[in-house]
XYZ file of C-alpha atoms in Angstrom:
352
model
C 38.810 -135.131 27.669
C 41.345 -133.508 30.058
C 39.813 -132.261 33.304
C 40.637 -128.594 32.655
C 39.061 -128.740 29.194
C 35.924 -130.416 30.562
C 35.601 -127.712 33.203
C 36.067 -124.959 30.621
C 33.477 -126.595 28.371
C 31.013 -126.751 31.257
C 31.582 -123.107 32.212
C 31.180 -122.020 28.595
C 28.004 -124.093 28.265
C 26.511 -122.527 31.396
C 27.480 -118.981 30.453
C 25.933 -119.446 27.017
C 22.677 -120.498 28.672
C 22.922 -117.444 30.892
C 23.350 -115.149 27.880
C 20.476 -116.846 26.103
C 18.219 -116.336 29.122
C 19.210 -112.672 29.266
C 18.555 -112.188 25.544
C 15.167 -113.882 25.888
C 14.170 -111.566 28.735
C 15.266 -108.434 26.851
C 13.460 -109.390 23.647
C 10.255 -110.507 25.375
C 10.210 -107.325 27.508
C 10.595 -105.126 24.455
C 7.839 -106.963 22.630
C 5.555 -106.747 25.677
C 6.196 -103.016 26.042
C 5.392 -102.551 22.363
C 2.139 -104.548 22.477
C 1.115 -103.641 26.051
C 2.815 -100.326 26.885
C 0.695 -99.960 30.051
C 2.541 -102.931 31.570
C 5.969 -101.321 31.204
C 5.792 -99.417 34.491
C 5.037 -102.619 36.436
C 8.456 -104.103 35.730
C 11.788 -102.651 36.795
C 15.275 -103.399 35.514
C 17.819 -104.890 37.883
C 19.997 -102.093 39.317
C 23.484 -102.060 37.774
C 25.150 -102.420 41.180
C 23.471 -105.807 41.663
C 24.756 -107.320 38.420
C 28.332 -108.055 39.647
C 26.925 -109.656 42.802
C 24.630 -111.897 40.767
C 27.514 -112.895 38.484
C 29.678 -113.696 41.500
C 26.918 -115.861 42.970
C 26.486 -117.663 39.662
C 30.236 -118.298 39.360
C 30.316 -119.721 42.900
C 27.377 -122.004 42.086
C 29.091 -123.328 38.957
C 32.331 -123.947 40.855
C 30.475 -125.889 43.564
C 28.625 -127.850 40.893
C 31.903 -128.782 39.228
C 33.608 -129.705 42.512
C 30.789 -132.105 43.419
C 31.435 -134.062 40.222
C 35.131 -134.262 41.107
C 34.177 -135.635 44.535
C 32.036 -138.306 42.879
C 28.708 -137.003 44.211
C 27.239 -137.372 40.700
C 28.625 -138.035 37.210
C 30.023 -135.257 35.007
C 27.445 -136.132 32.363
C 24.792 -134.374 34.487
C 26.573 -131.075 33.928
C 25.738 -131.242 30.230
C 22.285 -132.761 30.529
C 19.914 -130.489 28.650
C 16.436 -131.385 27.323
C 17.199 -130.326 23.751
C 14.166 -132.098 22.306
C 11.894 -130.133 24.623
C 13.756 -126.927 23.831
C 13.248 -127.090 20.075
C 9.703 -128.405 20.422
C 8.412 -126.048 23.094
C 10.448 -122.844 22.992
C 8.291 -121.420 20.155
C 5.200 -122.179 22.270
C 6.518 -119.937 25.042
C 6.373 -117.021 22.626
C 2.933 -118.035 21.393
C 1.683 -118.107 24.987
C 2.983 -114.613 25.799
C -0.070 -112.668 24.509
C -2.384 -114.645 26.804
C -0.044 -114.105 29.741
C 0.232 -110.365 29.112
C -3.525 -110.018 28.763
C -3.898 -111.853 32.057
C -1.466 -109.441 33.704
C -3.304 -106.457 32.219
C -6.655 -107.711 33.513
C -5.104 -108.826 36.824
C -6.755 -112.172 36.232
C -4.875 -114.615 38.423
C -7.293 -117.557 38.593
C -8.090 -117.960 34.912
C -8.610 -121.582 33.876
C -10.049 -123.235 30.784
C -13.596 -124.603 31.229
C -12.454 -128.173 30.560
C -10.142 -128.124 33.593
C -11.862 -129.265 36.778
C -10.471 -127.084 39.550
C -12.853 -128.231 42.299
C -10.599 -131.059 43.447
C -7.717 -128.756 44.361
C -7.080 -126.483 47.357
C -7.856 -122.819 46.650
C -4.240 -121.708 47.142
C -3.194 -124.031 44.302
C -5.749 -122.720 41.793
C -3.535 -119.837 40.682
C -1.900 -118.817 37.429
C 1.547 -119.060 38.991
C 4.071 -117.201 36.804
C 0.981 -115.943 34.899
C 1.104 -119.181 32.929
C -2.015 -120.426 31.211
C -4.020 -122.872 33.352
C -1.535 -122.694 36.221
C -0.099 -126.128 36.891
C -3.102 -128.011 35.568
C -2.483 -128.427 31.839
C -0.163 -130.500 29.676
C 1.058 -127.315 27.972
C 2.085 -125.910 31.341
C 3.927 -129.140 32.183
C 5.711 -129.120 28.833
C 6.857 -125.515 29.168
C 7.711 -125.423 32.875
C 11.320 -126.661 32.925
C 12.248 -124.457 29.993
C 10.612 -121.418 31.609
C 12.453 -122.011 34.890
C 15.779 -122.474 33.089
C 15.275 -119.147 31.305
C 14.244 -117.443 34.551
C 17.446 -118.556 36.288
C 19.712 -118.059 33.287
C 20.295 -121.778 32.804
C 21.187 -122.418 36.455
C 18.029 -124.223 37.634
C 19.488 -127.737 37.469
C 22.750 -126.586 39.042
C 20.704 -125.271 41.984
C 18.676 -128.487 42.168
C 21.893 -130.505 42.273
C 22.891 -128.840 45.530
C 20.573 -131.231 47.354
C 22.497 -134.294 46.130
C 25.572 -134.121 48.380
C 23.609 -133.800 51.665
C 21.098 -136.336 50.349
C 23.778 -138.966 49.762
C 25.322 -138.149 53.138
C 21.937 -138.523 54.830
C 21.250 -141.905 53.259
C 24.765 -143.085 54.095
C 23.987 -142.533 57.792
C 21.915 -145.737 57.679
C 24.894 -148.080 57.858
C 22.861 -151.301 57.697
C 20.786 -150.177 54.700
C 22.047 -151.296 51.302
C 21.836 -148.830 48.362
C 18.944 -150.830 46.931
C 16.982 -150.667 50.193
C 17.138 -146.868 50.480
C 13.790 -145.106 49.954
C 13.666 -141.457 48.928
C 10.582 -139.286 48.446
C 10.472 -136.063 46.413
C 7.475 -133.992 47.510
C 5.902 -131.869 44.752
C 8.091 -133.616 42.185
C 6.626 -131.669 39.262
C 8.063 -132.770 35.924
C 10.506 -135.180 37.575
C 13.726 -133.198 36.985
C 14.840 -133.577 40.611
C 14.075 -137.296 40.625
C 16.146 -137.673 37.461
C 19.106 -136.021 39.195
C 18.651 -138.179 42.293
C 18.585 -141.302 40.112
C 21.979 -140.327 38.642
C 23.484 -139.837 42.117
C 21.801 -142.868 43.728
C 21.150 -145.298 40.854
C 19.953 -148.180 43.044
C 17.687 -146.359 45.490
C 13.905 -146.735 45.409
C 12.518 -143.347 44.389
C 9.047 -141.961 45.023
C 7.374 -138.747 43.928
C 4.111 -136.978 44.701
C 2.469 -134.010 43.024
C -0.984 -132.445 42.891
C -0.981 -132.015 39.120
C -1.863 -135.012 36.927
C -0.426 -133.156 33.927
C 2.947 -132.713 35.628
C 2.952 -136.344 36.747
C 2.368 -137.405 33.137
C 5.354 -135.309 32.118
C 7.426 -136.785 34.958
C 6.513 -140.313 33.908
C 7.514 -139.503 30.330
C 10.890 -138.153 31.458
C 11.703 -140.841 34.011
C 10.655 -143.699 31.724
C 13.632 -142.842 29.519
C 16.127 -143.548 32.302
C 17.618 -146.972 32.904
C 16.816 -148.633 36.205
C 13.779 -148.943 38.392
C 11.014 -146.484 37.522
C 10.199 -144.108 40.395
C 6.754 -144.597 41.916
C 4.645 -141.507 41.249
C 1.407 -140.628 43.030
C -1.029 -137.767 42.704
C -1.286 -136.469 46.259
C -1.527 -133.319 48.328
C 1.623 -132.720 50.375
C -0.660 -131.835 53.294
C -1.723 -135.499 53.438
C 1.110 -137.681 52.216
C -0.238 -141.188 51.485
C 2.547 -143.093 53.258
C 2.940 -144.756 56.628
C 4.993 -143.186 59.395
C 8.797 -143.499 59.407
C 8.977 -144.903 55.862
C 11.606 -142.888 53.970
C 15.309 -142.632 54.617
C 15.257 -139.196 52.986
C 12.652 -136.685 51.813
C 13.285 -133.765 49.473
C 11.265 -130.777 48.295
C 12.433 -128.394 45.576
C 10.838 -124.997 44.805
C 7.625 -125.789 46.695
C 7.516 -123.756 49.907
C 7.412 -120.269 48.380
C 4.164 -121.296 46.635
C 2.412 -122.291 49.857
C 0.518 -120.159 52.377
C 2.202 -119.997 55.782
C -0.130 -122.434 57.566
C 0.217 -124.955 54.750
C 4.010 -124.755 54.942
C 3.788 -125.896 58.544
C 1.434 -128.747 57.685
C 3.701 -129.972 54.881
C 6.721 -129.897 57.197
C 4.750 -131.935 59.749
C 3.905 -134.499 57.074
C 7.499 -134.718 55.899
C 8.634 -135.265 59.484
C 6.009 -137.989 59.938
C 7.063 -140.050 56.906
C 10.826 -139.640 57.476
C 12.543 -142.465 59.325
C 14.239 -141.683 62.647
C 17.777 -140.725 61.705
C 16.633 -139.674 58.228
C 17.116 -136.355 56.465
C 14.674 -133.809 55.030
C 16.087 -131.346 52.487
C 14.348 -128.200 51.243
C 15.569 -126.243 48.229
C 13.743 -122.979 47.646
C 14.233 -119.268 47.086
C 16.667 -117.110 48.998
C 15.209 -115.097 51.886
C 15.810 -111.605 53.250
C 17.665 -112.968 56.276
C 20.430 -114.490 54.149
C 20.423 -112.182 51.108
C 19.365 -108.667 52.214
C 21.348 -107.140 49.352
C 18.905 -108.809 46.928
C 15.821 -107.513 48.742
C 15.032 -105.341 45.713
C 14.606 -108.431 43.546
C 12.534 -110.209 46.178
C 10.225 -107.204 46.339
C 9.321 -107.109 42.660
C 9.402 -110.876 42.028
C 5.930 -111.767 43.411
C 4.107 -109.195 41.295
C 6.178 -109.730 38.171
C 5.645 -113.499 38.242
C 2.422 -113.730 40.260
C 3.686 -115.539 43.341
C 0.987 -114.652 45.910
C 2.694 -116.334 48.882
C 6.276 -115.391 48.068
C 6.494 -112.121 50.005
C 5.606 -113.848 53.283
C 8.005 -116.668 52.426
C 10.939 -114.252 52.198
C 10.600 -113.410 55.905
C 9.224 -116.750 57.156
C 11.305 -118.557 59.770
C 11.496 -122.041 58.258
C 14.214 -122.998 60.720
C 11.761 -122.431 63.552
C 9.053 -124.350 61.703
C 11.386 -127.325 61.240
C 12.432 -127.286 64.893
C 8.816 -127.013 65.996
C 7.932 -130.441 64.573
C 11.079 -132.079 65.939
C 13.792 -131.788 63.311
C 17.267 -131.132 64.708
C 20.841 -130.554 63.561
C 19.536 -128.213 60.848
C 22.046 -126.753 58.410
C 21.299 -123.924 55.977
C 23.126 -123.133 52.748
C 22.750 -120.497 50.035
C 23.709 -121.061 46.398
C 23.020 -118.382 43.780
C 19.271 -117.640 44.111
C 18.333 -120.633 46.279
C 18.400 -121.475 49.963
C 18.664 -124.963 51.447
C 17.555 -126.453 54.741
C 19.103 -129.811 55.646
C 17.193 -131.134 58.657
C 17.544 -134.426 60.525
C 14.939 -136.440 62.367
C 16.251 -137.664 65.736
C 17.418 -141.274 65.607
């Protein structure tokens, strides 16, 4: 397929996902307002003046995504990778789960878990119905719906934002001149369903990949996803990021995607300390998370209503938290920040 046609196909594919996400939000909001009219006042539409800015940010993200394939950072096939089986299997379940979510919002019940789920083994900050979803991150249903829910939330741009870690990740690993591709070790902290590890595998097919997460349900989903990919299976462990079960100076690179806004401030610092500890001297640590007020003040309106709309109890503090200072405090240096669409990136290096 000619390059220009491939690019047009990709842009059309992404815009169609964006329109689908928008249609989903409109329909679900109307249904919610019909069934639970008292909840209508708690949500606010995006101001019209913000819409062109969001579209511009999305277009810039898609252009960067495309350019990285042309530079050989990852194959073009990733641009069209979509979990269609999961979509057709689980999208109806999102609608079936809405009444429980809306009732939870109405009752302001944010730590509502089924009796069969043992919550005692988890830190209190984790036992939350993040995004108002049933059983938080501790059920197989939650794990099955998560990627689809995030794709809808970001209008189909979630993977494109995740892929922004791949260029600095490859550059960071390449800094170890005497390390062969097969010897490189990369850890994804809070790997969730394994989507980020799948992207890393496509960019670095020979590297040894590792992932940790607190949720056994999400690790089961990650194992299911990653088992379908050719090559060495990533090593997955159930572990708290506050106590990573690895020796010092073990990984050439460490990544963390969409974790820090769901952590209390003190825990963010502890996790950064752990990531510094397990990163090799000369290695790189890359954070992908939400935008912050310091880099996107024009989107402050959205950051204000996001934590209540989606029950993100630690998000508001995150938007003003100085992660650069936290990274420097533990010893990271040469820290670069980037912003793509609705995400911010910290690319930090451990002194050699």
